[in-house]
Amino acid sequence: MTIHREGRVLLFWMMIILVALNYLLYYFFPEKNLMLNITMLGSIIIYLLVLQFFRNPVFPLPNEEGIVFAPADGKVVVIEEAFEDEYLKEKRRQVSIFMSPVNVHVNRSPIKGVVDFFKYHPGKYLVAWHPKSSTENERTTMVLRNEKGTQILVRQIAGAVARRIKWYVKEGSKLDQGGEFGFIKFGSRVDLFLPLDAEILVDLEQKTKGARTPIARLKS
């Protein structure tokens, strides 16, 4: 387990501020033992909560041609047929994964491929399960093409709490299966748009692990 780069600066300054706050309280109110102990305990709990937001597990990356792996830790909240109207312009099998604040927030490439399309959309911060969140919230859209020419679309969607999407790719980028392509601070949702003939390997409400849970098997 490591700490993701997105959290290192925040965690450093947060530690400095909390240590300074507790030092000042002990300096000015040395007799207030109960208050000082509560403040110290609260500081430790807050720091650990933020620390777990930025954990980044280390594990062997998959390399399975034809398998689409989960792009994020979370829970499957949508499996349905939907029309993708931004880039693919066709019906697809949509699988959506909700990332709660306690999940790992790293986003990983579901397949090995080349980025054919990437776009960032500023927007609102509706709750992630709102029907309009996928079209009105802050989001990114990435289209990956594998060696056989099959394209899948991956969409990062910010939610009411997650107000910062990060990405590390651009059009033409090459991604290994399971490689990092982005990060959503404090969780939200990631959508996959797969070919209609893809065999779905997960169920609704199933928990997923990024780059470890098989989501679908591609027919081509």
mmCIF file of C-alpha atoms in Angstrom:
data_model
loop_
_atom_site.group_PDB
_atom_site.id
_atom_site.type_symbol
_atom_site.label_atom_id
_atom_site.label_comp_id
_atom_site.label_asym_id
_atom_site.label_seq_id
_atom_site.Cartn_x
_atom_site.Cartn_y
_atom_site.Cartn_z
ATOM 1 C CA MET A 1 0.000 0.000 0.000
ATOM 2 C CA THR A 2 1.326 3.435 -0.936
ATOM 3 C CA ILE A 3 0.025 7.001 -0.769
ATOM 4 C CA HIS A 4 -1.148 8.355 -4.114
ATOM 5 C CA ARG A 5 0.638 11.422 -5.472
ATOM 6 C CA GLU A 6 -2.612 13.396 -5.487
ATOM 7 C CA GLY A 7 -2.688 13.355 -1.689
ATOM 8 C CA ARG A 8 0.945 13.845 -0.690
ATOM 9 C CA VAL A 9 1.027 17.652 -0.583
ATOM 10 C CA LEU A 10 -2.374 17.885 1.108
ATOM 11 C CA LEU A 11 -1.415 15.295 3.719
ATOM 12 C CA PHE A 12 1.919 17.007 4.426
ATOM 13 C CA TRP A 13 0.361 20.419 5.074
ATOM 14 C CA MET A 14 -2.530 18.886 6.959
ATOM 15 C CA MET A 15 -0.083 17.201 9.315
ATOM 16 C CA ILE A 16 1.805 20.489 9.851
ATOM 17 C CA ILE A 17 -1.423 22.367 10.624
ATOM 18 C CA LEU A 18 -2.788 19.730 13.014
ATOM 19 C CA VAL A 19 0.518 19.411 14.877
ATOM 20 C CA ALA A 20 0.766 23.207 15.160
ATOM 21 C CA LEU A 21 -2.831 23.465 16.373
ATOM 22 C CA ASN A 22 -2.325 20.852 19.075
ATOM 23 C CA TYR A 23 0.977 22.417 20.150
ATOM 24 C CA LEU A 24 -0.646 25.847 20.544
ATOM 25 C CA LEU A 25 -3.520 24.415 22.558
ATOM 26 C CA TYR A 26 -1.114 22.619 24.899
ATOM 27 C CA TYR A 27 0.964 25.789 25.209
ATOM 28 C CA PHE A 28 -1.912 28.153 26.046
ATOM 29 C CA PHE A 29 -4.232 25.736 27.894
ATOM 30 C CA PRO A 30 -1.950 23.220 29.676
ATOM 31 C CA GLU A 31 -4.518 22.615 32.419
ATOM 32 C CA LYS A 32 -7.372 21.654 30.044
ATOM 33 C CA ASN A 33 -6.498 17.967 29.891
ATOM 34 C CA LEU A 34 -9.881 16.706 28.684
ATOM 35 C CA MET A 35 -10.115 19.285 25.898
ATOM 36 C CA LEU A 36 -6.517 18.624 24.839
ATOM 37 C CA ASN A 37 -7.018 14.871 24.716
ATOM 38 C CA ILE A 38 -10.238 15.217 22.712
ATOM 39 C CA THR A 39 -8.546 17.602 20.279
ATOM 40 C CA MET A 40 -5.588 15.277 19.796
ATOM 41 C CA LEU A 41 -7.828 12.247 19.287
ATOM 42 C CA GLY A 42 -10.012 14.203 16.840
ATOM 43 C CA SER A 43 -6.918 15.345 14.910
ATOM 44 C CA ILE A 44 -5.669 11.766 14.586
ATOM 45 C CA ILE A 45 -9.062 10.481 13.418
ATOM 46 C CA ILE A 46 -9.464 13.271 10.828
ATOM 47 C CA TYR A 47 -5.955 12.721 9.504
ATOM 48 C CA LEU A 48 -6.454 8.963 9.184
ATOM 49 C CA LEU A 49 -9.774 9.470 7.385
ATOM 50 C CA VAL A 50 -8.165 11.757 4.820
ATOM 51 C CA LEU A 51 -5.147 9.431 4.580
ATOM 52 C CA GLN A 52 -7.335 6.486 3.588
ATOM 53 C CA PHE A 53 -8.850 8.566 0.749
ATOM 54 C CA PHE A 54 -5.433 8.589 -0.926
ATOM 55 C CA ARG A 55 -4.310 5.003 -0.405
ATOM 56 C CA ASN A 56 -3.005 3.302 -3.509
ATOM 57 C CA PRO A 57 -2.736 -0.498 -3.301
ATOM 58 C CA VAL A 58 0.143 -2.223 -5.047
ATOM 59 C CA PHE A 59 -0.619 -5.444 -6.949
ATOM 60 C CA PRO A 60 0.344 -7.218 -10.206
ATOM 61 C CA LEU A 61 -1.475 -5.659 -13.156
ATOM 62 C CA PRO A 62 -3.639 -7.934 -15.321
ATOM 63 C CA ASN A 63 -2.831 -8.833 -18.905
ATOM 64 C CA GLU A 64 -5.873 -10.644 -20.274
ATOM 65 C CA GLU A 65 -6.826 -9.885 -23.844
ATOM 66 C CA GLY A 66 -10.583 -9.745 -24.342
ATOM 67 C CA ILE A 67 -11.380 -9.084 -20.683
ATOM 68 C CA VAL A 68 -12.564 -5.679 -19.489
ATOM 69 C CA PHE A 69 -11.539 -5.058 -15.895
ATOM 70 C CA ALA A 70 -13.129 -2.672 -13.424
ATOM 71 C CA PRO A 71 -11.787 0.885 -13.823
ATOM 72 C CA ALA A 72 -12.373 1.616 -10.126
ATOM 73 C CA ASP A 73 -13.089 0.214 -6.693
ATOM 74 C CA GLY A 74 -16.753 0.524 -5.789
ATOM 75 C CA LYS A 75 -20.147 -1.037 -6.404
ATOM 76 C CA VAL A 76 -21.978 -1.793 -9.643
ATOM 77 C CA VAL A 77 -25.066 0.442 -9.719
ATOM 78 C CA VAL A 78 -26.088 0.304 -13.402
ATOM 79 C CA ILE A 79 -26.162 -2.476 -16.001
ATOM 80 C CA GLU A 80 -28.304 -1.476 -18.941
ATOM 81 C CA GLU A 81 -28.475 -0.756 -22.647
ATOM 82 C CA ALA A 82 -27.970 2.950 -23.365
ATOM 83 C CA PHE A 83 -27.319 5.217 -26.327
ATOM 84 C CA GLU A 84 -23.887 6.865 -26.150
ATOM 85 C CA ASP A 85 -24.316 10.197 -27.905
ATOM 86 C CA GLU A 86 -21.034 12.020 -27.334
ATOM 87 C CA TYR A 87 -18.571 10.039 -29.448
ATOM 88 C CA LEU A 88 -19.657 6.502 -30.323
ATOM 89 C CA LYS A 89 -23.170 7.566 -31.433
ATOM 90 C CA GLU A 90 -24.630 4.093 -30.975
ATOM 91 C CA LYS A 91 -26.293 1.814 -28.451
ATOM 92 C CA ARG A 92 -23.954 0.247 -25.922
ATOM 93 C CA ARG A 93 -24.008 -1.861 -22.760
ATOM 94 C CA GLN A 94 -23.482 0.559 -19.907
ATOM 95 C CA VAL A 95 -21.936 -0.572 -16.631
ATOM 96 C CA SER A 96 -21.583 2.079 -13.915
ATOM 97 C CA ILE A 97 -19.507 1.810 -10.739
ATOM 98 C CA PHE A 98 -20.208 4.051 -7.767
ATOM 99 C CA MET A 99 -17.138 5.016 -5.734
ATOM 100 C CA SER A 100 -17.937 5.885 -2.115
ATOM 101 C CA PRO A 101 -15.629 8.050 0.031
ATOM 102 C CA VAL A 102 -14.176 4.887 1.624
ATOM 103 C CA ASN A 103 -13.139 3.314 -1.695
ATOM 104 C CA VAL A 104 -9.753 3.636 -3.365
ATOM 105 C CA HIS A 105 -10.106 6.593 -5.732
ATOM 106 C CA VAL A 106 -7.548 5.610 -8.381
ATOM 107 C CA ASN A 107 -9.012 5.059 -11.860
ATOM 108 C CA ARG A 108 -7.393 2.321 -13.945
ATOM 109 C CA SER A 109 -7.541 1.380 -17.606
ATOM 110 C CA PRO A 110 -9.964 -1.525 -18.149
ATOM 111 C CA ILE A 111 -8.100 -2.734 -21.247
ATOM 112 C CA LYS A 112 -4.770 -2.338 -22.967
ATOM 113 C CA GLY A 113 -5.149 0.187 -25.733
ATOM 114 C CA VAL A 114 -4.692 3.591 -27.316
ATOM 115 C CA VAL A 115 -6.708 6.694 -26.393
ATOM 116 C CA ASP A 116 -8.653 7.634 -29.531
ATOM 117 C CA PHE A 117 -10.605 10.439 -27.860
ATOM 118 C CA PHE A 118 -10.415 12.416 -24.646
ATOM 119 C CA LYS A 119 -12.405 15.412 -23.453
ATOM 120 C CA TYR A 120 -12.957 17.211 -20.154
ATOM 121 C CA HIS A 121 -16.389 18.713 -19.438
ATOM 122 C CA PRO A 122 -16.875 21.265 -16.646
ATOM 123 C CA GLY A 123 -20.283 20.986 -15.024
ATOM 124 C CA LYS A 124 -22.473 20.639 -11.977
ATOM 125 C CA TYR A 125 -22.013 18.492 -8.864
ATOM 126 C CA LEU A 126 -25.264 16.556 -8.600
ATOM 127 C CA VAL A 127 -25.215 13.402 -6.497
ATOM 128 C CA ALA A 128 -23.622 10.590 -8.497
ATOM 129 C CA TRP A 129 -26.842 8.525 -8.736
ATOM 130 C CA HIS A 130 -28.874 11.444 -10.132
ATOM 131 C CA PRO A 131 -30.180 10.560 -13.644
ATOM 132 C CA LYS A 132 -28.638 13.719 -15.127
ATOM 133 C CA SER A 133 -25.238 13.408 -13.452
ATOM 134 C CA SER A 134 -23.712 11.612 -16.464
ATOM 135 C CA THR A 135 -24.576 14.511 -18.781
ATOM 136 C CA GLU A 136 -24.541 17.584 -16.523
ATOM 137 C CA ASN A 137 -21.842 16.948 -13.912
ATOM 138 C CA GLU A 138 -18.146 17.685 -14.221
ATOM 139 C CA ARG A 139 -16.769 14.697 -16.124
ATOM 140 C CA THR A 140 -14.231 13.337 -18.567
ATOM 141 C CA THR A 141 -14.800 11.065 -21.536
ATOM 142 C CA MET A 142 -12.092 8.693 -22.768
ATOM 143 C CA VAL A 143 -12.351 6.244 -25.663
ATOM 144 C CA LEU A 144 -9.893 3.328 -25.708
ATOM 145 C CA ARG A 145 -9.181 1.151 -28.733
ATOM 146 C CA ASN A 146 -7.606 -2.286 -28.329
ATOM 147 C CA GLU A 147 -5.369 -4.102 -30.817
ATOM 148 C CA LYS A 148 -8.396 -5.608 -32.592
ATOM 149 C CA GLY A 149 -9.953 -2.175 -33.121
ATOM 150 C CA THR A 150 -12.721 -2.544 -30.539
ATOM 151 C CA GLN A 151 -13.507 0.720 -28.769
ATOM 152 C CA ILE A 152 -14.843 1.157 -25.257
ATOM 153 C CA LEU A 153 -15.756 4.433 -23.621
ATOM 154 C CA VAL A 154 -14.835 5.277 -20.016
ATOM 155 C CA ARG A 155 -16.386 8.278 -18.266
ATOM 156 C CA GLN A 156 -15.272 9.785 -14.948
ATOM 157 C CA ILE A 157 -18.128 11.649 -13.233
ATOM 158 C CA ALA A 158 -17.758 13.958 -10.249
ATOM 159 C CA GLY A 159 -20.452 13.946 -7.577
ATOM 160 C CA ALA A 160 -21.705 16.112 -4.728
ATOM 161 C CA VAL A 161 -18.614 15.444 -2.607
ATOM 162 C CA ALA A 162 -16.057 14.686 -5.322
ATOM 163 C CA ARG A 163 -15.258 18.053 -6.856
ATOM 164 C CA ARG A 164 -11.913 17.356 -8.404
ATOM 165 C CA ILE A 165 -11.246 15.024 -11.326
ATOM 166 C CA LYS A 166 -7.660 14.366 -12.360
ATOM 167 C CA TRP A 167 -6.487 12.663 -15.530
ATOM 168 C CA TYR A 168 -3.084 11.624 -16.879
ATOM 169 C CA VAL A 169 -3.862 10.896 -20.525
ATOM 170 C CA LYS A 170 -4.467 12.626 -23.828
ATOM 171 C CA GLU A 171 -5.405 11.497 -27.320
ATOM 172 C CA GLY A 172 -2.748 9.115 -28.578
ATOM 173 C CA SER A 173 -1.696 7.936 -25.114
ATOM 174 C CA LYS A 174 -0.997 4.210 -24.787
ATOM 175 C CA LEU A 175 -2.312 2.498 -21.660
ATOM 176 C CA ASP A 176 -1.504 -0.872 -20.186
ATOM 177 C CA GLN A 177 -4.377 -2.863 -18.761
ATOM 178 C CA GLY A 178 -4.747 -1.715 -15.163
ATOM 179 C CA GLY A 179 -2.538 1.330 -15.669
ATOM 180 C CA GLU A 180 -3.584 4.553 -13.961
ATOM 181 C CA PHE A 181 -5.407 7.028 -16.146
ATOM 182 C CA GLY A 182 -6.964 9.283 -13.506
ATOM 183 C CA PHE A 183 -8.165 9.948 -9.989
ATOM 184 C CA ILE A 184 -11.439 11.265 -8.541
ATOM 185 C CA LYS A 185 -10.884 12.901 -5.171
ATOM 186 C CA PHE A 186 -13.304 11.583 -2.532
ATOM 187 C CA GLY A 187 -15.060 9.216 -4.900
ATOM 188 C CA SER A 188 -17.954 9.428 -7.351
ATOM 189 C CA ARG A 189 -18.811 7.321 -10.418
ATOM 190 C CA VAL A 190 -17.173 5.722 -13.441
ATOM 191 C CA ASP A 191 -19.209 4.590 -16.455
ATOM 192 C CA LEU A 192 -18.197 1.993 -19.029
ATOM 193 C CA PHE A 193 -19.851 1.814 -22.450
ATOM 194 C CA LEU A 194 -19.198 -1.622 -23.944
ATOM 195 C CA PRO A 195 -20.212 -3.265 -27.236
ATOM 196 C CA LEU A 196 -23.712 -4.735 -27.198
ATOM 197 C CA ASP A 197 -22.360 -8.256 -27.688
ATOM 198 C CA ALA A 198 -20.020 -8.036 -24.683
ATOM 199 C CA GLU A 199 -20.654 -10.716 -22.064
ATOM 200 C CA ILE A 200 -21.263 -8.996 -18.718
ATOM 201 C CA LEU A 201 -19.511 -10.804 -15.866
ATOM 202 C CA VAL A 202 -20.822 -8.795 -12.896
ATOM 203 C CA ASP A 203 -24.180 -8.298 -11.207
ATOM 204 C CA LEU A 204 -25.916 -5.245 -9.794
ATOM 205 C CA GLU A 205 -24.724 -4.318 -6.294
ATOM 206 C CA GLN A 206 -21.557 -6.378 -6.756
ATOM 207 C CA LYS A 207 -18.449 -4.818 -5.262
ATOM 208 C CA THR A 208 -15.505 -4.252 -7.581
ATOM 209 C CA LYS A 209 -11.763 -3.776 -7.283
ATOM 210 C CA GLY A 210 -10.008 -1.625 -9.868
ATOM 211 C CA ALA A 211 -7.965 -3.721 -12.346
ATOM 212 C CA ARG A 212 -8.841 -6.895 -10.427
ATOM 213 C CA THR A 213 -12.570 -7.508 -10.981
ATOM 214 C CA PRO A 214 -13.522 -8.714 -14.513
ATOM 215 C CA ILE A 215 -16.459 -6.653 -15.769
ATOM 216 C CA ALA A 216 -17.029 -8.108 -19.230
ATOM 217 C CA ARG A 217 -15.658 -10.371 -21.948
ATOM 218 C CA LEU A 218 -15.392 -8.860 -25.410
ATOM 219 C CA LYS A 219 -16.495 -10.968 -28.392
ATOM 220 C CA SER A 220 -14.119 -9.255 -30.789
#
